[in-house]
CSV table of C-alpha atoms and ligand atoms in Angstrom, one decimal:
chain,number,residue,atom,x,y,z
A,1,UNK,CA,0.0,0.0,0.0
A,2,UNK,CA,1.2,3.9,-0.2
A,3,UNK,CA,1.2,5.3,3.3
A,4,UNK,CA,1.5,8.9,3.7
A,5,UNK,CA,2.8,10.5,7.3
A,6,UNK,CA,2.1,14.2,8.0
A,7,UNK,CA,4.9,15.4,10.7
A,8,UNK,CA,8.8,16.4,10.3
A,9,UNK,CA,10.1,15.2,13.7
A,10,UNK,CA,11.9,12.7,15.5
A,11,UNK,CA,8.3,11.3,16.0
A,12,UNK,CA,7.9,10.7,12.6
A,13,UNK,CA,11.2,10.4,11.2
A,14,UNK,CA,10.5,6.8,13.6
A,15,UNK,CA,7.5,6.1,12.2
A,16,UNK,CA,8.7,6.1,8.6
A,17,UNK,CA,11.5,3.5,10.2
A,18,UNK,CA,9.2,1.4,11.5
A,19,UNK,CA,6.6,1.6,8.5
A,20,UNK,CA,9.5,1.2,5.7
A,21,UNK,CA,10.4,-2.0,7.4
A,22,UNK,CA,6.9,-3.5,6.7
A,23,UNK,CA,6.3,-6.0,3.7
A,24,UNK,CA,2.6,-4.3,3.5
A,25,UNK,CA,4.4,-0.6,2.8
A,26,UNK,CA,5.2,-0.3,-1.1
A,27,UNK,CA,5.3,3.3,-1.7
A,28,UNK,CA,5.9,6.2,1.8
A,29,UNK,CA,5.9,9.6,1.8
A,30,UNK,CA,6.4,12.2,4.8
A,31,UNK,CA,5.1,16.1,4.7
A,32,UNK,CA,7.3,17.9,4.9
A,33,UNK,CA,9.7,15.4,6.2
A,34,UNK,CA,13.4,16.1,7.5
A,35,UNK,CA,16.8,14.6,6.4
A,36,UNK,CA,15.8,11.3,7.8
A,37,UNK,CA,12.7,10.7,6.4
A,38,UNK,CA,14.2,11.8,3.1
A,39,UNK,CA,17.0,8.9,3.2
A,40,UNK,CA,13.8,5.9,3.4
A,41,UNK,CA,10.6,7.8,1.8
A,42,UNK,CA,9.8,10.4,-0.2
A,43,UNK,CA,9.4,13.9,1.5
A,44,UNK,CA,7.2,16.3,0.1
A,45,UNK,CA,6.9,20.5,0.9
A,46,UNK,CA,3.4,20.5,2.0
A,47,UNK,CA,2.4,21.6,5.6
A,48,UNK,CA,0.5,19.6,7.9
A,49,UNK,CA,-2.7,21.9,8.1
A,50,UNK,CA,-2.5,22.4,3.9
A,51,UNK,CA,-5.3,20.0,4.1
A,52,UNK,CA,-6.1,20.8,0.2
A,53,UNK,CA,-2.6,20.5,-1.0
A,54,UNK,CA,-2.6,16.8,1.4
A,55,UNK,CA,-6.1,15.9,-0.4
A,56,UNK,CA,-4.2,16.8,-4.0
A,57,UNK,CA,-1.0,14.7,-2.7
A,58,UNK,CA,-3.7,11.7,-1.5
A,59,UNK,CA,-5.2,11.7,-5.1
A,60,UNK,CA,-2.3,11.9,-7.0
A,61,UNK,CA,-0.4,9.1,-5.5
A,62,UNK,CA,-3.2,7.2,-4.6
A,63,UNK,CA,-2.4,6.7,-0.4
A,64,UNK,CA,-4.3,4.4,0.7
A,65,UNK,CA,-3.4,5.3,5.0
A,66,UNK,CA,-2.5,8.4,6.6
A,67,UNK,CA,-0.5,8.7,9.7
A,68,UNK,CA,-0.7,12.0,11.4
A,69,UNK,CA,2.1,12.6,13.4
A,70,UNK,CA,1.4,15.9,15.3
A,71,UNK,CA,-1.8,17.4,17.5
A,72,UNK,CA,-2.7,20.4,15.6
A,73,UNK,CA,-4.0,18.4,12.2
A,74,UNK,CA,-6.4,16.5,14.5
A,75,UNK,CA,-7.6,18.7,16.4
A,76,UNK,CA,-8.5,20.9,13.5
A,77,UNK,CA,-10.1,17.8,12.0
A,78,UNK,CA,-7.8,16.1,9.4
A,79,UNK,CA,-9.8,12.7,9.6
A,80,UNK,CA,-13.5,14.7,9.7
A,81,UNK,CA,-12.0,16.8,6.6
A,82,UNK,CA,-11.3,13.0,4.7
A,83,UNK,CA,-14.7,11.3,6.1
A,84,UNK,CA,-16.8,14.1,4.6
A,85,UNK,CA,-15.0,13.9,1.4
A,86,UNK,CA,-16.1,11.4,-1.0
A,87,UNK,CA,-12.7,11.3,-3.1
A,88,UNK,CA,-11.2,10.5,0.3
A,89,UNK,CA,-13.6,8.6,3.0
A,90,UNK,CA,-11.7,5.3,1.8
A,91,UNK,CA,-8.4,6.5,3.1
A,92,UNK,CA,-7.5,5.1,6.3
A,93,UNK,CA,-6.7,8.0,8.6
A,94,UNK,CA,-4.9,7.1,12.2
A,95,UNK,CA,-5.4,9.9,14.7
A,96,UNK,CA,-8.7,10.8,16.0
A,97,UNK,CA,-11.4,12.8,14.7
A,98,UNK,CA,-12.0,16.2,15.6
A,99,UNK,CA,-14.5,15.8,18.7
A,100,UNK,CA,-12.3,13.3,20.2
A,101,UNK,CA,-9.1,15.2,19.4
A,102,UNK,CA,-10.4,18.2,22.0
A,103,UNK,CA,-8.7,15.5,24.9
A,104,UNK,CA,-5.9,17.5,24.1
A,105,UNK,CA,-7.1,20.8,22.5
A,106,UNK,CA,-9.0,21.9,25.3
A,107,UNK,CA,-7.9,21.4,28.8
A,108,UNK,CA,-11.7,21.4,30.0
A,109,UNK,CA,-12.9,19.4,27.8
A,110,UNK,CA,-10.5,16.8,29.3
A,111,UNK,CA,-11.3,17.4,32.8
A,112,UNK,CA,-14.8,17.2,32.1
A,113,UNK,CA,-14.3,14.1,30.3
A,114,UNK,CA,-12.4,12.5,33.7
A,115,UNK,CA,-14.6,13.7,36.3
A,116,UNK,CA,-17.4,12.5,34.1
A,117,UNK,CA,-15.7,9.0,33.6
A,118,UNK,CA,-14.3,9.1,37.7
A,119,UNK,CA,-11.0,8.9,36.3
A,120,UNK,CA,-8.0,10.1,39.4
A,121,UNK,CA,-6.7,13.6,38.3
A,122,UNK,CA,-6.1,16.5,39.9
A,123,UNK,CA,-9.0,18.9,41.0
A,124,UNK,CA,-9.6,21.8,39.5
A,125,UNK,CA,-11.8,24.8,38.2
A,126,UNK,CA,-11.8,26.9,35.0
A,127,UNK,CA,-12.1,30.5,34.7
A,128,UNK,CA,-12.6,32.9,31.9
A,129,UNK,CA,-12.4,36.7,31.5
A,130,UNK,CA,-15.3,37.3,33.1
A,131,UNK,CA,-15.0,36.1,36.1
A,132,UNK,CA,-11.0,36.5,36.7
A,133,UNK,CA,-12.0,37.5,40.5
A,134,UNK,CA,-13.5,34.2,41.2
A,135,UNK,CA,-10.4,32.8,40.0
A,136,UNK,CA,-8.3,34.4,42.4
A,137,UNK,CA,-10.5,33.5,45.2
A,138,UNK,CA,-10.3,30.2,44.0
A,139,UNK,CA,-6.5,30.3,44.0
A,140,UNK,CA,-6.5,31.5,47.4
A,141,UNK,CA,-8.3,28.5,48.5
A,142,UNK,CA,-5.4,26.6,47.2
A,143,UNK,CA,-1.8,25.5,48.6
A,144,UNK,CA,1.3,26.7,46.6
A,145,UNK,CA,2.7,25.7,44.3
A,146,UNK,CA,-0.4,26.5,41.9
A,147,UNK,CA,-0.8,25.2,38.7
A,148,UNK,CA,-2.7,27.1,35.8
A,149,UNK,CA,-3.2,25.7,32.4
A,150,UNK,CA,-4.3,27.7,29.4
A,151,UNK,CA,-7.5,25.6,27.7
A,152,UNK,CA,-6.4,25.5,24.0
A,153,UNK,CA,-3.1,24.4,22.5
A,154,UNK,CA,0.3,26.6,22.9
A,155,UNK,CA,3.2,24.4,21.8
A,156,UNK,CA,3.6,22.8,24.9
A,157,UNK,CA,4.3,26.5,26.8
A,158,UNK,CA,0.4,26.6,28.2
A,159,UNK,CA,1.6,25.6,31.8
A,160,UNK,CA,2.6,28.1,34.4
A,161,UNK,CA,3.7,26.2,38.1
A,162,UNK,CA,4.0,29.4,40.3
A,163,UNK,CA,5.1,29.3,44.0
A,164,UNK,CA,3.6,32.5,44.9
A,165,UNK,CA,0.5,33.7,45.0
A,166,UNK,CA,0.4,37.4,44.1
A,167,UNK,CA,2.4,36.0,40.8
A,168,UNK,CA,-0.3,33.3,40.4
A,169,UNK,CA,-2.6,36.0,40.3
A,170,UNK,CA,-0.7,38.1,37.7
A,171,UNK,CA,-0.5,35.3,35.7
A,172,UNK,CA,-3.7,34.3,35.7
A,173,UNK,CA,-4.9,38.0,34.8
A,174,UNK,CA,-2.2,38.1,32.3
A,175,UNK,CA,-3.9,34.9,30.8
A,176,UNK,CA,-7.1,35.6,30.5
A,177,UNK,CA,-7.5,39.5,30.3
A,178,UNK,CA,-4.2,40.0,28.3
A,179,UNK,CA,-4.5,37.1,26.4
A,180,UNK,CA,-0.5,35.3,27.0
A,181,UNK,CA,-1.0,32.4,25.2
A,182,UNK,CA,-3.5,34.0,22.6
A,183,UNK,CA,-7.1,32.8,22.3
A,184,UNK,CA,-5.6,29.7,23.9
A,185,UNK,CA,-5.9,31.5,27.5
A,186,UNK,CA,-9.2,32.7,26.7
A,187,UNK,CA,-10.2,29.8,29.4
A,188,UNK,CA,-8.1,28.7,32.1
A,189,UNK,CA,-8.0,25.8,33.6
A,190,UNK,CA,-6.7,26.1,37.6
A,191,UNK,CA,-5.4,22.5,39.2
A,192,UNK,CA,-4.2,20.9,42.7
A,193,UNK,CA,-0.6,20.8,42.3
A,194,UNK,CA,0.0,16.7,42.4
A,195,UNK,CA,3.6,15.8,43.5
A,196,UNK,CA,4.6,12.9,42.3
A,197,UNK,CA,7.3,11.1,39.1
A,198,UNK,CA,5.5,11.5,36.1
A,199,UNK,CA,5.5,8.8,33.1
A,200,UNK,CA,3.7,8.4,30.3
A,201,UNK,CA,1.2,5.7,29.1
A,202,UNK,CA,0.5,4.8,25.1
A,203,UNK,CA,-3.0,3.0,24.0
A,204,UNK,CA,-3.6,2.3,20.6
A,205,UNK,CA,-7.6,2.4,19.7
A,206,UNK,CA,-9.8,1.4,17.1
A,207,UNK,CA,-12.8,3.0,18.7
A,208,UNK,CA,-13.8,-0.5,20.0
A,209,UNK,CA,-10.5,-2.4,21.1
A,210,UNK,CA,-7.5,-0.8,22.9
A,211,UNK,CA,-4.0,-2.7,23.4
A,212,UNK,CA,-1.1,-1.0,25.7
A,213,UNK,CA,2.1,0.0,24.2
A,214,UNK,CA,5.3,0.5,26.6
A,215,UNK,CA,5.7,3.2,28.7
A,216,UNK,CA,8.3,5.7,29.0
A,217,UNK,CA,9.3,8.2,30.8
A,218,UNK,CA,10.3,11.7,29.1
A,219,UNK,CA,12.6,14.7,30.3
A,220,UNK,CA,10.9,17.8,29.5
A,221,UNK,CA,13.4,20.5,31.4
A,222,UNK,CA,16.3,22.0,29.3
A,223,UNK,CA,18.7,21.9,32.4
A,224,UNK,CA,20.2,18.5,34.4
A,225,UNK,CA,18.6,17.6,37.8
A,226,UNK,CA,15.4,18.4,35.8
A,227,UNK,CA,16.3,22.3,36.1
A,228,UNK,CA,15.3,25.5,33.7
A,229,UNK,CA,12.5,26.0,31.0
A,230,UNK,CA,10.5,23.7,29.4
A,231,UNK,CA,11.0,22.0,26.3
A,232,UNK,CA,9.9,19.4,24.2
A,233,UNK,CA,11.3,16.9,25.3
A,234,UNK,CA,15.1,16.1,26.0
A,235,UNK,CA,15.7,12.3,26.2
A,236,UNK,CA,12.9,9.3,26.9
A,237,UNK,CA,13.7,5.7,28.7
A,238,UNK,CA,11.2,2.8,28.0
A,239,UNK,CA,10.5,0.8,30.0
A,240,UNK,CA,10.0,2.9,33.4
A,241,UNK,CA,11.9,1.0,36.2
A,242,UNK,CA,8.8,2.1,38.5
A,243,UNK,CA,6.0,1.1,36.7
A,244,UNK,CA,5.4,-2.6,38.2
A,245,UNK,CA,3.0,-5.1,37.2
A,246,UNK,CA,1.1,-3.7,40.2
A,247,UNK,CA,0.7,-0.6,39.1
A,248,UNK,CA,0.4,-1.0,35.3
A,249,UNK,CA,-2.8,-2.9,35.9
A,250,UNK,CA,-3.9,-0.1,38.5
A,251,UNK,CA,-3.2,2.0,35.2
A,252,UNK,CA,-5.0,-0.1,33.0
A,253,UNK,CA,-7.9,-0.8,35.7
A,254,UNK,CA,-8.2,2.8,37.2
A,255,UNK,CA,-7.6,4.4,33.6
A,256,UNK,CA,-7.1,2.8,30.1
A,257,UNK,CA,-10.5,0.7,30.6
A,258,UNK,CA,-12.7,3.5,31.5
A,259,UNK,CA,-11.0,6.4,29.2
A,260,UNK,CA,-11.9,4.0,26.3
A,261,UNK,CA,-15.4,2.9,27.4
A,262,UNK,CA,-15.5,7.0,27.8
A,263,UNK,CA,-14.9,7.8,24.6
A,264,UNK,CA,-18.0,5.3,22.8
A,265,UNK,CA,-20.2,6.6,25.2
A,266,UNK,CA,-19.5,9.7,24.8
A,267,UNK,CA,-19.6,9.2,21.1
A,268,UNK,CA,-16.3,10.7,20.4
A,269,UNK,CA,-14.8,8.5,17.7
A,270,UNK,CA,-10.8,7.4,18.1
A,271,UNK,CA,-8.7,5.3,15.8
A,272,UNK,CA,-5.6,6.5,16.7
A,273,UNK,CA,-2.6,6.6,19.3
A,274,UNK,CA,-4.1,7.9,22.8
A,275,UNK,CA,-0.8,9.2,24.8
A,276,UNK,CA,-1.9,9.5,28.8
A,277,UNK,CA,0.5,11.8,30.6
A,278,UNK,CA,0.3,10.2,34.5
A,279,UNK,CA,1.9,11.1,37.5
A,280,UNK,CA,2.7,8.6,40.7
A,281,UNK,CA,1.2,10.3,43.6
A,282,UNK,CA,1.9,7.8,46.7
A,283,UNK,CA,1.5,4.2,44.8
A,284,UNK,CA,-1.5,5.7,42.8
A,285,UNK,CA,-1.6,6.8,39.2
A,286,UNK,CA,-3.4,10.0,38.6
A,287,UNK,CA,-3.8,11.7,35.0
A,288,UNK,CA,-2.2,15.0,34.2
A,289,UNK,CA,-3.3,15.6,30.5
A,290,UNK,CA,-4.2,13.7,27.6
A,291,UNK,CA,-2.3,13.6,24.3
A,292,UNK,CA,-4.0,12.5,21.4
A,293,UNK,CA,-1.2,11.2,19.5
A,294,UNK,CA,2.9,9.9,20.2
A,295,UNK,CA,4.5,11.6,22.0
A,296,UNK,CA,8.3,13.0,21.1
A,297,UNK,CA,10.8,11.6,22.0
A,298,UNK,CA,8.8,8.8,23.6
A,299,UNK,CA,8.6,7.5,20.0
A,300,UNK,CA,11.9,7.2,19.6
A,301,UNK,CA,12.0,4.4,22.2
A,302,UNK,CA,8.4,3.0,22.2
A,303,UNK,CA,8.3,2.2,18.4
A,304,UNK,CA,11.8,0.6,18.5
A,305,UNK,CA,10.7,-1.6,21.3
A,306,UNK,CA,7.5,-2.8,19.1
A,307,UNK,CA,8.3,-5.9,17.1
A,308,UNK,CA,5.2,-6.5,15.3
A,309,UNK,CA,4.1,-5.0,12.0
A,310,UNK,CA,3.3,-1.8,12.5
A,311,UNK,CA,1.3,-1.3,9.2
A,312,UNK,CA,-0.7,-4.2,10.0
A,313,UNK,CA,-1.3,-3.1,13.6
A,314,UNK,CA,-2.8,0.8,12.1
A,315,UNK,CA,-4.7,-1.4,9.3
A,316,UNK,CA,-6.6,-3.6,12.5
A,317,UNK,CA,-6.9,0.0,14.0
A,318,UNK,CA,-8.7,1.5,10.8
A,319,UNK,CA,-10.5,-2.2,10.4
A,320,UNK,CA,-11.5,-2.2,14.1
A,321,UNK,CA,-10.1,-5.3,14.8
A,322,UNK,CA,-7.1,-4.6,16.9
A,323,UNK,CA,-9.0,-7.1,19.5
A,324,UNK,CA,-7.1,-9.6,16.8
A,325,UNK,CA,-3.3,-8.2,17.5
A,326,UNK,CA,-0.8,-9.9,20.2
A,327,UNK,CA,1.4,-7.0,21.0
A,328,UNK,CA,5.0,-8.0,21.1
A,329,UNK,CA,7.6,-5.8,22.8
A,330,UNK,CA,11.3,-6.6,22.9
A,331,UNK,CA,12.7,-7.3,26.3
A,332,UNK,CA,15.6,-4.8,26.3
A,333,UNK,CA,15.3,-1.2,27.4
A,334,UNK,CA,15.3,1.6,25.0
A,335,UNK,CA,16.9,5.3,25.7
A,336,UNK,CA,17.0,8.7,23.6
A,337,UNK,CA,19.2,11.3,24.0
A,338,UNK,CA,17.8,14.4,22.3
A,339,UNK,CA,20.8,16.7,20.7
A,340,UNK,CA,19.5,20.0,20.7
A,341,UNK,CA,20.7,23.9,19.4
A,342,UNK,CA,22.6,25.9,21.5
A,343,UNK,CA,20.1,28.4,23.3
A,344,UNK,CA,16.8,26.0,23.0
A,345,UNK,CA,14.3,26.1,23.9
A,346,UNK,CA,14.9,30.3,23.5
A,347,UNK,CA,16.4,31.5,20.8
A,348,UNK,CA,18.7,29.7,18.5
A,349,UNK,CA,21.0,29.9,15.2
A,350,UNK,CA,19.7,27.4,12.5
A,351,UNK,CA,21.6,26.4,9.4
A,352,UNK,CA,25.0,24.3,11.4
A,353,UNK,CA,26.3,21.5,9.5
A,354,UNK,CA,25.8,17.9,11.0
A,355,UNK,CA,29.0,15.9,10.7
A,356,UNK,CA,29.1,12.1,11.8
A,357,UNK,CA,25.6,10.8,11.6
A,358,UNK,CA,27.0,8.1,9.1
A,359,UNK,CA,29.9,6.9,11.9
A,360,UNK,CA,26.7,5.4,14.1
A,361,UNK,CA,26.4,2.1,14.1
A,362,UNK,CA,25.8,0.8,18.0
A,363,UNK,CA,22.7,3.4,18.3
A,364,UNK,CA,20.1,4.7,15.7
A,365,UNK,CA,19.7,8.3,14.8
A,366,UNK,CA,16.2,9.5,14.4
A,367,UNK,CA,16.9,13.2,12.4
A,368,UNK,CA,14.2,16.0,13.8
A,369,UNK,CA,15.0,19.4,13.2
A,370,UNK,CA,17.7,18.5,10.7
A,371,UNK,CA,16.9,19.2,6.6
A,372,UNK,CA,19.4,18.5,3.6
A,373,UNK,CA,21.3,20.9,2.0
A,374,UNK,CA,23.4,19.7,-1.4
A,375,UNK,CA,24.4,16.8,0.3
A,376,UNK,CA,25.1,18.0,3.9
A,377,UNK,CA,22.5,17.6,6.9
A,378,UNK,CA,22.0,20.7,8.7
A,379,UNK,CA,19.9,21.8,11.3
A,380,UNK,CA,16.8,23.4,11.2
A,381,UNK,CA,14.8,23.6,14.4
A,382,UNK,CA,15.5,23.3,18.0
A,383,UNK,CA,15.8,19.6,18.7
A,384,UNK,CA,18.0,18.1,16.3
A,385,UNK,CA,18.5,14.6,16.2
A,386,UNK,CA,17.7,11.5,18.8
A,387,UNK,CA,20.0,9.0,19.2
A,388,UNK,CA,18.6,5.9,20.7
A,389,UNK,CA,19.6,2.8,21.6
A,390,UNK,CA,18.9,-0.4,23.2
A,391,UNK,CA,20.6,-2.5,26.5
A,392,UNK,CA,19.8,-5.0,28.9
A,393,UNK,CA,19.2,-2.1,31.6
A,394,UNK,CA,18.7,1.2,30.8
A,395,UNK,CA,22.0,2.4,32.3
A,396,UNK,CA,23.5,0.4,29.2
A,397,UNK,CA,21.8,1.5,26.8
A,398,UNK,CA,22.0,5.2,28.0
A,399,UNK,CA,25.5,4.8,27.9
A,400,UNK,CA,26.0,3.8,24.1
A,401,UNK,CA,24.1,6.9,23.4
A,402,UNK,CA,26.5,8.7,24.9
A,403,UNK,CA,28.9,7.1,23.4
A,404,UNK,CA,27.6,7.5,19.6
A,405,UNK,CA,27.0,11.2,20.8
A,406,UNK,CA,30.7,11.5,20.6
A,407,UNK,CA,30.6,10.9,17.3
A,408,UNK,CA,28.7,13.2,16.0
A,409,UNK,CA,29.0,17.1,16.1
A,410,UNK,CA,27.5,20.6,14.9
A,411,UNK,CA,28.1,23.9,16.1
A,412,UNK,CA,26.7,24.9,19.5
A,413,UNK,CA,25.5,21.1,20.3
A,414,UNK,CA,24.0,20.5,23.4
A,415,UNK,CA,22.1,18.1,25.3
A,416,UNK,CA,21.5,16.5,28.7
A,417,UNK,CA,23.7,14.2,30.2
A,418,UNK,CA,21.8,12.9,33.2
A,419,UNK,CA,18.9,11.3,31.1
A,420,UNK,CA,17.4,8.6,33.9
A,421,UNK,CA,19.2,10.3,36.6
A,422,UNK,CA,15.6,9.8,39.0
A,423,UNK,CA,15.3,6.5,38.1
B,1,AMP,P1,0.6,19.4,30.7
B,1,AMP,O1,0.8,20.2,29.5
B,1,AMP,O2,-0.8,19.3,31.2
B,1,AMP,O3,1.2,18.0,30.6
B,1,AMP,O4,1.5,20.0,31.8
B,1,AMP,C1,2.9,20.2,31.6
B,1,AMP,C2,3.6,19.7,32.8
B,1,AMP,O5,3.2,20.4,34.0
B,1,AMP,C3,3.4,18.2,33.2
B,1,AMP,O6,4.1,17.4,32.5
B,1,AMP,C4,3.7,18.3,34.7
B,1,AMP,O7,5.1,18.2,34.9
B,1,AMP,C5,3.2,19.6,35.1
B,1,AMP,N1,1.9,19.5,35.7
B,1,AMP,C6,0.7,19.7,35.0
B,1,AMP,N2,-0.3,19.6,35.8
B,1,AMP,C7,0.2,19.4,37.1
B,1,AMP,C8,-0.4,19.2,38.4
B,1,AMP,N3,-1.7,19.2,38.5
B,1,AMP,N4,0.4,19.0,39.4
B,1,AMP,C9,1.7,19.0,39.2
B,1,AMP,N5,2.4,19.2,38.0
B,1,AMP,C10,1.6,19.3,37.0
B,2,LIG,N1,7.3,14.5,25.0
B,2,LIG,C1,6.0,15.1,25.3
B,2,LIG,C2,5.1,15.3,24.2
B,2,LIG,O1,5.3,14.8,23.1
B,2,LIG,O2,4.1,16.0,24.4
């Protein structure tokens, strides 16, 4: 079959690894793509929100599957847009559709869904413009630190955790009246701060059947010790040394099982990848946020870990019949090391030459904001490259990506070096 993937990342650099290695895949191509995706498929200069140019792509090379990589296609409704088309309702689309896409773009409209479905997460309230006042009481009914969430999507920034509570208050007037994050803080979502070690949880659906990927556990701060800004993501480990049987099945029981029974009776139709942000609070999982799609870099250690087909896994998803799939996960541990530019996740110089990414051979390199130019890699966006490897334990594997790291170089490079230090 031809198999389109919408994304440029990591993320999807891994899925066109994984897909390209399938007997079922005859023709891929990514848009846009990045250096790697360009060495196994075919990358083509269309965004992913173009949805007309992806429509005239679809046609012309006949795709028969897309993969969506990142949030915003689906939750401006990428797979509504092919269902209501009749050139295009016979193309398999993975991700959800729009109404079940709002888990993640609306904060809300995913705390509504929880407390409707008695799902653990923190408490909350939302506020909006009009009454800002009630949100300050409402903070002041709260202990520090105090965590505000903007509804609607804002690249992963949308998050303020604030110690202080005239600042809180700023903030949250800075939200909503002053609009921060845009019309993405026109609502604002306040929570109970939940201490705890966060990891994150990947169902596959088919709007019927679920199965559990592996876990993994992502580092999101810029700095070691889990120090500085946010960012996308700096390095993943899979499996997560503290997620026993015990409490996978309290995940599964307490969570999975009723998010998916949520979703049909709610009506709110999901053939895709659900990603379940959860946080360990005592020896109970709570949920922080959904994601309704991979997460990156957690791909870059989930999917190598997957040894079945995963073409035939997406067609059982788009065929409802993933209750016919026996997931099979390789026994070693998988780790990423994200290289990143200097300054991320601020500002940063694009453009460096990449030298070395051919010398890897004990680890993979999944490219991510990396493009071609002539014939050198460069790099083009914040995170870079992920290199990723597999070992008996984690601590070996994290060490042979440190030790391909040394292989490679650009200008300004920088990355963590204390990926798993908390395990
Ligand atoms: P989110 O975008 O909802 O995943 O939030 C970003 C990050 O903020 C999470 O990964 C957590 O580290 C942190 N966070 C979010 N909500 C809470 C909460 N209620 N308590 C503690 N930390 C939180
Ligand atoms: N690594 C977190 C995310 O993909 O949202």
């Amino acid at each position: 079959m031809t198999i389109l993937i919408l994304g440029s990342g990591g993320r999807e650099h891994t899925f066109a690894w994984k897909i390209s290695q399938s007997p079922l895949c005859k023709n891929l191509y990514v848009a846009p793509g990045n250096s790697g995706t360009a060495e196994i498929a075919t990358n083509v200069d269309i965004g992913v929100t173009d949805f007309q140019s992806i429509k005239a792509l679809v046609l012309e090379k006949e795709v028969n599957m897309v993969v969506v990589g990142p949030e915003d296609p689906l939750v401006q409704g990428i797979h509504d847009f092919f269902l209501q088309d009749e050139a295009l309702k016979h193309v398999a689309v993975i991700g959800p559709e729009k109404a079940a896409a709002e888990l993640e773009g609306s904060k809300e409209f995913a705390k509504e869904f929880l407390y409707r479905h008695n799902i653990p997460t923190a408490a909350y309230q939302s506020f909006n413009a009009s009454n800002v006042e009630e949100g300050y009481a409402f903070l002041e009914t709260l202990n520090p630190p105090y965590v505000l969430k903007a509804d609607g999507l804002a690249a992963g920034k949308g998050v303020l955790i604030l110690n202080d509570l005239d600042e809180a208050k700023a903030e949250l007037k800075s939200m909503l009246v002053d609009a921060k994050f845009g019309a993405a803080s026109n609502k604002v979502v306040i929570e109970e701060f939940l201490d705890g070690i966060e990891l994150s949880c990947f169902v596959l659906s088919d709007g019927k059947n679920y199965k559990i990927l592996p876990t993994a556990k992502d580092y999101k701060r810029i700095g070691e010790g889990d120090t500085g800004l946010n960012t996308g993501g700096m390095g993943a480990i899979s499996p997560v040394p503290f997620a026993t049987e015990e409490f996978l099945n309290k995940i599964e029981e307490r969570i999975v099982k009723p998010t998916i029974s949520g979703l049909q009776k709610d009506n709110l139709p999901y053939k895709g990848f659900v990603f379940i942000g959860i946080i360990k609070v005592g020896d109970d999982p709570k949920v922080i946020e959904y994601n309704v799609r991979m997460g990156d870099p957690e791909t870059e250690v989930v999917l190598p870990r997957l040894k079945n087909d995963l073409v035939e896994i997406f067609q059982a998803i788009a065929n409802q019949t993933l209750d016919q799939i026996e997931i099979e996960i390789d026994e070693r541990a998988a780790t990423t090391v994200m290289l990143v530019s200097g300054g991320y996740p601020e500002a940063y110089e694009k453009g460096k030459e990449i030298t070395g990414v051919k010398n890897i051979t004990e680890s993979l390199a999944f490219h991510a904001g990396a493009k071609l130019d002539g014939d050198k890699i460069v790099t083009s966006g914040g995170r870079v490259m992920a290199i990723t490897s597999y070992g008996n334990t984690y601590q070996e594997a994290i060490k042979k990506s440190y030790q391909s790291i040394e292989k490679l170089h650009f200008d300004k490079m920088n990355y963590r070096k204390d990926i798993g230090f908390d395990l």
